[in-house]
mmCIF file of C-alpha atoms and ligand atoms in Angstrom:
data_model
loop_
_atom_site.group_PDB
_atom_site.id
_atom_site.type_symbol
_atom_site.label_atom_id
_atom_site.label_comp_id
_atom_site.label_asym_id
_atom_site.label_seq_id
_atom_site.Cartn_x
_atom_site.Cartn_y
_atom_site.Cartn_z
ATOM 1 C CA UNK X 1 -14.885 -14.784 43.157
ATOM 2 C CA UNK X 2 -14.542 -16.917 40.354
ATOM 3 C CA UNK X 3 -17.889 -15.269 38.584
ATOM 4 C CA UNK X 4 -18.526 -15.334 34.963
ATOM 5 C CA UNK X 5 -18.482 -11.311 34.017
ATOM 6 C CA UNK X 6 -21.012 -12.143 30.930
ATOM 7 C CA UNK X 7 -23.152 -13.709 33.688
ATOM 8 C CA UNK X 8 -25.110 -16.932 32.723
ATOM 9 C CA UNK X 9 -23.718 -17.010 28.892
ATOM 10 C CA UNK X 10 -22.496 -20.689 29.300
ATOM 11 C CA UNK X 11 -21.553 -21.452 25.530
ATOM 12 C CA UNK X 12 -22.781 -25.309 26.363
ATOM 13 C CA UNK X 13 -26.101 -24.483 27.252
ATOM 14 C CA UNK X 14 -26.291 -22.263 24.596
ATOM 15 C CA UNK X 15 -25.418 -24.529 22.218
ATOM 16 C CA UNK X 16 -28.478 -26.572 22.882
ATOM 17 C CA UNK X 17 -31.073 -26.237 20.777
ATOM 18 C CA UNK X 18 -29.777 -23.421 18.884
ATOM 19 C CA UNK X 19 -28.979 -25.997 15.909
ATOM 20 C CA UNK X 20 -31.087 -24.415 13.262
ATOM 21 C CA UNK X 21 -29.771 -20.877 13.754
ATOM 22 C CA UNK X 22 -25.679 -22.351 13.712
ATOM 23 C CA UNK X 23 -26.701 -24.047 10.044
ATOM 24 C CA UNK X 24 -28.152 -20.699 9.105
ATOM 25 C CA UNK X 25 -24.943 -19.187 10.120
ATOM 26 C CA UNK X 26 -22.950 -21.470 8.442
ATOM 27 C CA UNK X 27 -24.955 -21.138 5.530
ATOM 28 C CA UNK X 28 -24.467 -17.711 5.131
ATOM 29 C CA UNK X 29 -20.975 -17.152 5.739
ATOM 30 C CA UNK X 30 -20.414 -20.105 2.878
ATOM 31 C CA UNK X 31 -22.567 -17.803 0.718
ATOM 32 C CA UNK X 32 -20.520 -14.870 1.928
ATOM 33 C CA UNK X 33 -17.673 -17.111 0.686
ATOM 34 C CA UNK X 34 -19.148 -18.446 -2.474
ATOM 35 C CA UNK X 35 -19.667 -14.409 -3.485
ATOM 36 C CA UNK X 36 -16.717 -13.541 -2.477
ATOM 37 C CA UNK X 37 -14.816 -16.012 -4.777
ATOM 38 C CA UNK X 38 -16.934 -15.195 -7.708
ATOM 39 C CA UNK X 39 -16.941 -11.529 -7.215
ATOM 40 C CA UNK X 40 -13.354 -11.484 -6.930
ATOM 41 C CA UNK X 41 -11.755 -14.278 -9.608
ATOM 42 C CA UNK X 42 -9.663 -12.673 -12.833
ATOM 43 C CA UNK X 43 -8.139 -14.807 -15.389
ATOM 44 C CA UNK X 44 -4.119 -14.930 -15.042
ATOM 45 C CA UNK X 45 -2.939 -13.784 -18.659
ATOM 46 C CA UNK X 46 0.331 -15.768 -17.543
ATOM 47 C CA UNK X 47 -1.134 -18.888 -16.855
ATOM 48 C CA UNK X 48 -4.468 -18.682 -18.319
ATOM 49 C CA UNK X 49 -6.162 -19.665 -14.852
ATOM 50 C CA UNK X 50 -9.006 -18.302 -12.984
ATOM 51 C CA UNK X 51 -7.343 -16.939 -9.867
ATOM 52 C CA UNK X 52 -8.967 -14.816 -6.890
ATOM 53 C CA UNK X 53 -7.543 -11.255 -6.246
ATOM 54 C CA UNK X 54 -9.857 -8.885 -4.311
ATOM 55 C CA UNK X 55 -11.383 -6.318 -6.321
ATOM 56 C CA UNK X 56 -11.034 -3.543 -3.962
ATOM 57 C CA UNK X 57 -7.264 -4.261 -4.286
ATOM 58 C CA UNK X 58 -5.823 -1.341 -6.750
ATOM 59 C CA UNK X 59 -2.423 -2.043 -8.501
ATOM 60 C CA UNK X 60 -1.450 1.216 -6.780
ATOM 61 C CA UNK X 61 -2.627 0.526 -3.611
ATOM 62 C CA UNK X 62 -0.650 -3.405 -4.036
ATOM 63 C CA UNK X 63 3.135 -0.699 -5.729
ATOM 64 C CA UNK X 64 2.194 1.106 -1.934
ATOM 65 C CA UNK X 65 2.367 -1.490 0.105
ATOM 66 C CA UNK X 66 5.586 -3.092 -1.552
ATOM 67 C CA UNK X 67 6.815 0.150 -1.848
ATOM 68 C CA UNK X 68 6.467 0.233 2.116
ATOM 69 C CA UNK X 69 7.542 -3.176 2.836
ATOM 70 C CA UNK X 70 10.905 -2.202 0.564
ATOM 71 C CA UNK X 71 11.506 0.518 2.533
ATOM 72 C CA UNK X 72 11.552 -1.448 5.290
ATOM 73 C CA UNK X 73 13.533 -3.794 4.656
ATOM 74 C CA UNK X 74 15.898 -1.855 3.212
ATOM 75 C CA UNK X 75 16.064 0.186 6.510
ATOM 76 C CA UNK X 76 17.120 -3.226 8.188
ATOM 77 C CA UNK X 77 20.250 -4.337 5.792
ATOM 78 C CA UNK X 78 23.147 -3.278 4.318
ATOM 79 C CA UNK X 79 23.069 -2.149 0.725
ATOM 80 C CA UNK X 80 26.289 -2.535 -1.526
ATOM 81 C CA UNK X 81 27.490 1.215 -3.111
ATOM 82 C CA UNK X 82 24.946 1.131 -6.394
ATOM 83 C CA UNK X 83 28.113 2.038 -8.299
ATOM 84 C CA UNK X 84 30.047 -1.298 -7.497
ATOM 85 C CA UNK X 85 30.847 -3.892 -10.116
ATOM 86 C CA UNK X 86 28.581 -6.228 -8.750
ATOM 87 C CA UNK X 87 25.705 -3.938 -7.979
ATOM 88 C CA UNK X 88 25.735 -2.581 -11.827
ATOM 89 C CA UNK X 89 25.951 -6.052 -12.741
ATOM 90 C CA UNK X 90 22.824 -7.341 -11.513
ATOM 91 C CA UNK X 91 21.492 -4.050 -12.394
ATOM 92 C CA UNK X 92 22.039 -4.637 -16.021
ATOM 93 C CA UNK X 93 20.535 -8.611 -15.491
ATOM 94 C CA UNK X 94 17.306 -7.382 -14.055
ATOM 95 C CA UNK X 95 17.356 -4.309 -17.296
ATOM 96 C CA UNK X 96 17.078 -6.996 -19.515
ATOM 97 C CA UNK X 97 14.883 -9.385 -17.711
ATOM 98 C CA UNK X 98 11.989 -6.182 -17.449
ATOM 99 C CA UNK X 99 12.759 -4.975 -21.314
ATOM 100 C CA UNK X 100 10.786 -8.229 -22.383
ATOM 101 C CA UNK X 101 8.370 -8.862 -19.700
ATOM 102 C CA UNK X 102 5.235 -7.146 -21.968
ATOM 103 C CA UNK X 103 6.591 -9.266 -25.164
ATOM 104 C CA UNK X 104 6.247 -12.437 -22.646
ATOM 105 C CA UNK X 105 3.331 -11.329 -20.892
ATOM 106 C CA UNK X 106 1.385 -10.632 -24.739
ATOM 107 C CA UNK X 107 2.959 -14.283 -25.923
ATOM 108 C CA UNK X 108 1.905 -16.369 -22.989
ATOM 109 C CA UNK X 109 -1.351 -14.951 -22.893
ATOM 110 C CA UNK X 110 -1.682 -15.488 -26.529
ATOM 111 C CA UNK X 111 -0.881 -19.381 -26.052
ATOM 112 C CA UNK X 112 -3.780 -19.206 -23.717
ATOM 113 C CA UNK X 113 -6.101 -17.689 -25.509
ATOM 114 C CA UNK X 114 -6.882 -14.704 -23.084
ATOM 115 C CA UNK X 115 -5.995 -10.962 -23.331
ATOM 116 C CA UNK X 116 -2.519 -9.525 -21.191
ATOM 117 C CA UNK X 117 -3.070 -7.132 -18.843
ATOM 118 C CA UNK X 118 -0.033 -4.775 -18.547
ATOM 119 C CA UNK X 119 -0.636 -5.125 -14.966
ATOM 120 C CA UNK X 120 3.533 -4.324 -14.503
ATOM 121 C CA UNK X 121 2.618 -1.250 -17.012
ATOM 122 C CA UNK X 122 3.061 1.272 -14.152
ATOM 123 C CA UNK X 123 5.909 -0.357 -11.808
ATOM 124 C CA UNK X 124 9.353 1.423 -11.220
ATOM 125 C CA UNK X 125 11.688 -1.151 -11.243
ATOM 126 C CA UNK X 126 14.490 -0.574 -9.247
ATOM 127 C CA UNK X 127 17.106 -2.770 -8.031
ATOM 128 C CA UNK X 128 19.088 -2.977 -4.582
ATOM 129 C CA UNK X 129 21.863 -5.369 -3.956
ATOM 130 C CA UNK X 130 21.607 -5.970 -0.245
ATOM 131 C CA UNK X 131 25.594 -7.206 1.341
ATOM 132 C CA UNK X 132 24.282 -10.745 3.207
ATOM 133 C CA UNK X 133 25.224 -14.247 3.578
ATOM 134 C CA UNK X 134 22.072 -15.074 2.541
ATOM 135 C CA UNK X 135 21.288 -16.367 -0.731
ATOM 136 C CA UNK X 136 18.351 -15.010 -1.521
ATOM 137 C CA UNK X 137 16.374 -12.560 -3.850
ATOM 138 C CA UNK X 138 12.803 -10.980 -4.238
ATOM 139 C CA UNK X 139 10.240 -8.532 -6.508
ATOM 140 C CA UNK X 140 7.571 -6.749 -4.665
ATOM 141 C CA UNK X 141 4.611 -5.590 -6.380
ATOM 142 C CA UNK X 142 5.336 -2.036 -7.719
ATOM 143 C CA UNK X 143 9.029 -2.932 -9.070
ATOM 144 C CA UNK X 144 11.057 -2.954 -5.903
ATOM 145 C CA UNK X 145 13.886 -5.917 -5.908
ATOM 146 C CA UNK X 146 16.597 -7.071 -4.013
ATOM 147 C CA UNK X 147 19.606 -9.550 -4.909
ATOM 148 C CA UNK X 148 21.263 -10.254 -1.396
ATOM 149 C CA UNK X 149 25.254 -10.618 -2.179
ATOM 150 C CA UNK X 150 25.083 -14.314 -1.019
ATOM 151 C CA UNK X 151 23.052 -15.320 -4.015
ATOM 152 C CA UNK X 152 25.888 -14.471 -6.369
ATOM 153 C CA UNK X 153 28.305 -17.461 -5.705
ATOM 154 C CA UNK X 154 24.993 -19.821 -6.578
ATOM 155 C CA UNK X 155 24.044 -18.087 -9.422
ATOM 156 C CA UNK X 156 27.602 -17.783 -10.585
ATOM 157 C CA UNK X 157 26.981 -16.535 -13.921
ATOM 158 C CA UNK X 158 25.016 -13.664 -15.389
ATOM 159 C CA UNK X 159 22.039 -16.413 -16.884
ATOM 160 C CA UNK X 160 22.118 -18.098 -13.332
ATOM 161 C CA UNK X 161 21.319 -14.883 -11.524
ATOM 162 C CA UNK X 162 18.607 -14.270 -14.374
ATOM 163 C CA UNK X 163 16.882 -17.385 -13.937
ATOM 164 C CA UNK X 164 16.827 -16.489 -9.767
ATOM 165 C CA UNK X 165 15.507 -12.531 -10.975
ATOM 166 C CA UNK X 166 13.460 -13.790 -13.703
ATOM 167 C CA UNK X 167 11.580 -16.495 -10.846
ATOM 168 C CA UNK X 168 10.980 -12.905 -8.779
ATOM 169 C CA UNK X 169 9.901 -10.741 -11.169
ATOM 170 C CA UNK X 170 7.085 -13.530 -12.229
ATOM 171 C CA UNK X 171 5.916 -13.795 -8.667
ATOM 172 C CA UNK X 172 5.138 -10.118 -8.844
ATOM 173 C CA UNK X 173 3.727 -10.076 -12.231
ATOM 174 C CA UNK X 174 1.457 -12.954 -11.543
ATOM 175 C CA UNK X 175 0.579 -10.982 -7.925
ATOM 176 C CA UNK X 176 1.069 -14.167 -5.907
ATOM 177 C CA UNK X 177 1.067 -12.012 -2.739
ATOM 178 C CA UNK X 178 -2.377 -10.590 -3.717
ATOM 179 C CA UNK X 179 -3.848 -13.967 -3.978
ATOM 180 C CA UNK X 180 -2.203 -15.244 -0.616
ATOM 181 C CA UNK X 181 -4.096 -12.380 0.629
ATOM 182 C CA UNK X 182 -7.511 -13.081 -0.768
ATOM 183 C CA UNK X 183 -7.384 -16.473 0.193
ATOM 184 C CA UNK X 184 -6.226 -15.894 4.177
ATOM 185 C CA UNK X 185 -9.557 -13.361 3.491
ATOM 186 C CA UNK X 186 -11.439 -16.494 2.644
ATOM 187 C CA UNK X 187 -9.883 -18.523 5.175
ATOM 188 C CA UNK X 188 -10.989 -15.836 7.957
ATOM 189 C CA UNK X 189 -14.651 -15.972 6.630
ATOM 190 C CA UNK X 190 -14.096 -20.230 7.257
ATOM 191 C CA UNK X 191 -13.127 -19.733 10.679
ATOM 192 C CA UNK X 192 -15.530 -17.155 11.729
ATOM 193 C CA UNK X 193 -18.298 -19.564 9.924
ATOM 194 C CA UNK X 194 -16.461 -22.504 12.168
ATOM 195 C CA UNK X 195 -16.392 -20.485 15.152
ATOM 196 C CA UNK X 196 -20.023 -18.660 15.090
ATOM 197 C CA UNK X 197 -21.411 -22.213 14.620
ATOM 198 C CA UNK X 198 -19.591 -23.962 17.427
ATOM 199 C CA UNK X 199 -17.873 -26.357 15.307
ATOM 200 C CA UNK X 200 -15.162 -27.496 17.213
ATOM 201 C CA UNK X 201 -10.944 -26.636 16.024
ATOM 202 C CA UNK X 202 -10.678 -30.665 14.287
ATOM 203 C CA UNK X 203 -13.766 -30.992 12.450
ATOM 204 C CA UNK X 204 -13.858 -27.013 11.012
ATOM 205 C CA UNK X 205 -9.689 -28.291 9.996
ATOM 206 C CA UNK X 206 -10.835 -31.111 8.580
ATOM 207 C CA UNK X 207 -13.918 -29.061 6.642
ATOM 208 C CA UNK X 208 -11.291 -26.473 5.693
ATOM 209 C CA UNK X 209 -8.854 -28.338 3.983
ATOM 210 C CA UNK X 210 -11.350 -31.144 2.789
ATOM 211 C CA UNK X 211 -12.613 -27.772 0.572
ATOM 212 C CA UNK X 212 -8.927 -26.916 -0.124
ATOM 213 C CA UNK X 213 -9.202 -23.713 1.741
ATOM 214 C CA UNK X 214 -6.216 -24.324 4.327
ATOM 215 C CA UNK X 215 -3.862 -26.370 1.771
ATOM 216 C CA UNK X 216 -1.216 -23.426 2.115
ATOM 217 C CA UNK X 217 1.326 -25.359 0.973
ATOM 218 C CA UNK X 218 0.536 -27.046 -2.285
ATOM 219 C CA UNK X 219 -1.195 -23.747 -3.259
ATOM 220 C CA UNK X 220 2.667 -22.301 -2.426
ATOM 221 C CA UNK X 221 3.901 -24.732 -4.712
ATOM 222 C CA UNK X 222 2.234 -24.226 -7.596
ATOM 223 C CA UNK X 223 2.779 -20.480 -7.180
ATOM 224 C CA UNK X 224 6.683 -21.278 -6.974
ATOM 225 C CA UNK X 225 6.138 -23.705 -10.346
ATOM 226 C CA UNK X 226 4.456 -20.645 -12.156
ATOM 227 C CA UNK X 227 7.176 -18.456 -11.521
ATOM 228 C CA UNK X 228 9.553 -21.361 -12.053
ATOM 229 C CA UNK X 229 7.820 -21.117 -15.755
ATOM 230 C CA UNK X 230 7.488 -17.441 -16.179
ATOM 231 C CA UNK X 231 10.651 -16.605 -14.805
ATOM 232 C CA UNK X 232 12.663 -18.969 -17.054
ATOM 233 C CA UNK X 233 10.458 -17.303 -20.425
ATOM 234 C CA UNK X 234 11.279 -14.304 -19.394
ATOM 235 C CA UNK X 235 15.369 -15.258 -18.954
ATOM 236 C CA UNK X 236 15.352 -16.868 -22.781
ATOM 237 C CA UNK X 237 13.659 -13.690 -24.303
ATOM 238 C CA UNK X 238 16.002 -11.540 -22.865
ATOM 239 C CA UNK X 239 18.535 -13.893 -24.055
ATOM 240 C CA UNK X 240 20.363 -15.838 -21.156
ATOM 241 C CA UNK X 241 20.357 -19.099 -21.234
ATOM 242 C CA UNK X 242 17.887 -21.148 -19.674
ATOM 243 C CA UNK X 243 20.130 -24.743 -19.606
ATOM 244 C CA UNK X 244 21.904 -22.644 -16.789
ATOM 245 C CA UNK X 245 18.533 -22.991 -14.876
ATOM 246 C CA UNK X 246 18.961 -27.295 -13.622
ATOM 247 C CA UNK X 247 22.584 -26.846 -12.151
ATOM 248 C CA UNK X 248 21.296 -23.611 -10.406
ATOM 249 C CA UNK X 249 18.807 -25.147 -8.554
ATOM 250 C CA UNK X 250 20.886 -28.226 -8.242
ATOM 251 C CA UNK X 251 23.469 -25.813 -6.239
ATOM 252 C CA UNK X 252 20.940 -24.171 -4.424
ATOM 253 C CA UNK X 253 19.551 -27.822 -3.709
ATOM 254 C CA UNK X 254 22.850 -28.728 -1.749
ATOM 255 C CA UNK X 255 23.090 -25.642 0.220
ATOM 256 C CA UNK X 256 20.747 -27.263 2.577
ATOM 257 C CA UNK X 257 17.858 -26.332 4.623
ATOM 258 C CA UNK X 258 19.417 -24.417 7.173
ATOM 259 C CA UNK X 259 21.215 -22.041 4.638
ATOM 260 C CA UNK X 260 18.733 -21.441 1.988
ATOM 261 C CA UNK X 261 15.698 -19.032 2.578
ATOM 262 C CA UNK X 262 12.532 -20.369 2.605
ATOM 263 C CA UNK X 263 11.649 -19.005 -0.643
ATOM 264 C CA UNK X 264 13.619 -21.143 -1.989
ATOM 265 C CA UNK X 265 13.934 -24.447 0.008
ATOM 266 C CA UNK X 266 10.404 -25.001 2.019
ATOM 267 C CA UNK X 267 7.463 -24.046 -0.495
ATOM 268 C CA UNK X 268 9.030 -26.657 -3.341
ATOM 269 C CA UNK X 269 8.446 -30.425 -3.390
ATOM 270 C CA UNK X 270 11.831 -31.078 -3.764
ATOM 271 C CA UNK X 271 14.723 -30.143 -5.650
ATOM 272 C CA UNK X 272 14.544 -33.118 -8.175
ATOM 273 C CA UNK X 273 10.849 -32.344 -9.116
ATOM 274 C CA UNK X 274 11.732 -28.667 -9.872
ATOM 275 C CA UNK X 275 14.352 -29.692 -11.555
ATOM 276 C CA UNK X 276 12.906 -31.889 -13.607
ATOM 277 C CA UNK X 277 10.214 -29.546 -14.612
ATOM 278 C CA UNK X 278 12.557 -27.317 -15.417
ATOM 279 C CA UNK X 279 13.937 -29.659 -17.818
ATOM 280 C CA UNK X 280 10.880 -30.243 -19.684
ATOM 281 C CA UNK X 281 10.558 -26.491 -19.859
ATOM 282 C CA UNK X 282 13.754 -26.289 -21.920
ATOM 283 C CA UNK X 283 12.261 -26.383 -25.672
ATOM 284 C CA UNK X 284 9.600 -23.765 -24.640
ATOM 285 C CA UNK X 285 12.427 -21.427 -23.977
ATOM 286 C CA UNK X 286 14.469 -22.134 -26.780
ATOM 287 C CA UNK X 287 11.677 -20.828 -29.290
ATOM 288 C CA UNK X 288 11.253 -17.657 -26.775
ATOM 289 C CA UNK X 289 15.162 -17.610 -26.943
ATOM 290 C CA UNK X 290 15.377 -17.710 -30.938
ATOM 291 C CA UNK X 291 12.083 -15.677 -31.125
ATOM 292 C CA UNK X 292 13.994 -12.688 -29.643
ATOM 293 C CA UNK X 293 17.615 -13.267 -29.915
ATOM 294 C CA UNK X 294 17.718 -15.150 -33.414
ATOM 295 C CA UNK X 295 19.832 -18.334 -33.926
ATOM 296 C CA UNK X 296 22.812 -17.202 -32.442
ATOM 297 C CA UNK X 297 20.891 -17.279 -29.066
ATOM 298 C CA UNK X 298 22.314 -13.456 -28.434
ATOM 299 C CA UNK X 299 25.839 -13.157 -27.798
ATOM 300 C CA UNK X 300 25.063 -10.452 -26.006
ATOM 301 C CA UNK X 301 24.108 -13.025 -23.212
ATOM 302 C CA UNK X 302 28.107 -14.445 -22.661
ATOM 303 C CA UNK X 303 29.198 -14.049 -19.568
HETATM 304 ZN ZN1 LIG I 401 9.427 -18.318 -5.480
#
């Protein structure tokens, strides 16, 4: 009773001789692939790099789907009263932050040499402090951010908790999440192409990430370095100060990997090399810092 319902399709006799028609397969999904990429790259006005966001993704359709995933979330936790101190305290943090992220946006794409987008233009920002242990924060596309109540004894000043906001809000600006999603497209495309072929799990892995296509995690990290970047520009315009950013992360360093949220602790080399290019970000943000504040650095930004 042990009888093979698709009757004689043995996949190793198959296999046989059927050489030239796998290479034609392969060959086409890579130029499924190879269209894909070039059909779908933009130019980051943030960074200046070619990055690959599918077309057929709107910016409305990218606000719905945060929008949804908000909700959700949202449905899941607790969320502090809007009118306590601490909730209109981060509220006011994450006003500033978004008052200067076109004047960053038009600056850094300036430095580059490419044109901004305005691809925040439409978002409606809005702010939930969510009561958890957790330290932890994030922007969806389309606005939506949350400061979990844990975060605030790390940040533990107004221009630490910008520099954690500021990191979020670049991450949706820069439509990281859009990009992860292209590239798991591509990566499906691989494995189909790996799988029609017959190419066994260890050599199509070994294909895949010889190409770069399944390096998750350095392609993580730089993503978390961009928004390191952004995020810290977009602090010293609205003028906190971005010094506060090394003994942030150094606190959020020592709260260990069991205690701090992936987005924070996992995706990063390590602490030190954040750190450290955090450090040699520090001029760069003075002259955004002076640009919009003027030499007193804006008192506006104590405490
Ligand atoms: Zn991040």
């Amino acid at each position: 009773m042990n009888q093979d319902p698709f009757g004689n399709r043995n996949p190793q006799s198959r296999r046989r001789g059927a050489g030239g028609l796998r290479l034609w397969v392969l060959v086409l999904f890579a130029g499924y692939a190879a269209y894909y990429w070039y059909s779908n790259r933009t130019v980051d006005p943030y960074t200046g790099e070619e990055v690959m966001i599918d077309k057929g993704l709107s910016a409305e359709d990218e606000s719905a789907m945060g929008l949804q995933a908000y909700r959700e979330i949202l449905g899941q936790e607790r969320a502090v009263d809007p009118d306590a101190q601490v909730a209109r305290q981060i509220r006011a943090i994450a006003e500033r932050l978004i008052s200067r992220v076109d004047e960053v946006e038009a600056d850094l794409a300036a430095e580059k040499g490419v044109q901004p987008r305005n691809f925040a233009g439409n978002f409606e920002w809005q702010v939930s402090v969510i009561e958890s242990g957790q330290a932890n924060a994030f922007a969806l596309p389309g606005g939506k951010m949350a400061v979990y109540t844990g975060l605030v004894p790390i940040a533990r000043n107004a221009d630490g908790m910008a520099v954690v906001m500021g990191h979020e809000i670049a991450h949706a600006l820069m439509r990281h999440g859009a990009q992860r999603m292209a590239r798991g497209k591509l990566e499906q495309i691989g494995q189909m192409a790996g799988a029609a072929s017959g190419m066994d799990a260890g050599t199509l892995q070994t294909v895949m990430s010889a190409y770069g296509v399944t390096s998750a995690l350095p392609y993580a990290r730089g993503h978390e370095s961009q928004a390191d970047e952004v995020g810290l520009m977009l602090a010293a315009a609205a003028c906190f100060d971005p010094a506060e950013a090394m003994p942030l992360w150094e606190r959020m360093a020592q709260l260990g990997g069991g205690q701090s949220p992936p987005e924070f602790a996992s995706t990063h080399p390590s602490a030190e090399s954040r750190i450290a290019h955090l450090q040699s970000l520090q001029q760069k943000a003075m002259g955004f810092r002076q640009k919009y504040c003027g030499q007193g650095g804006g008192a506006a930004a104590a405490g």
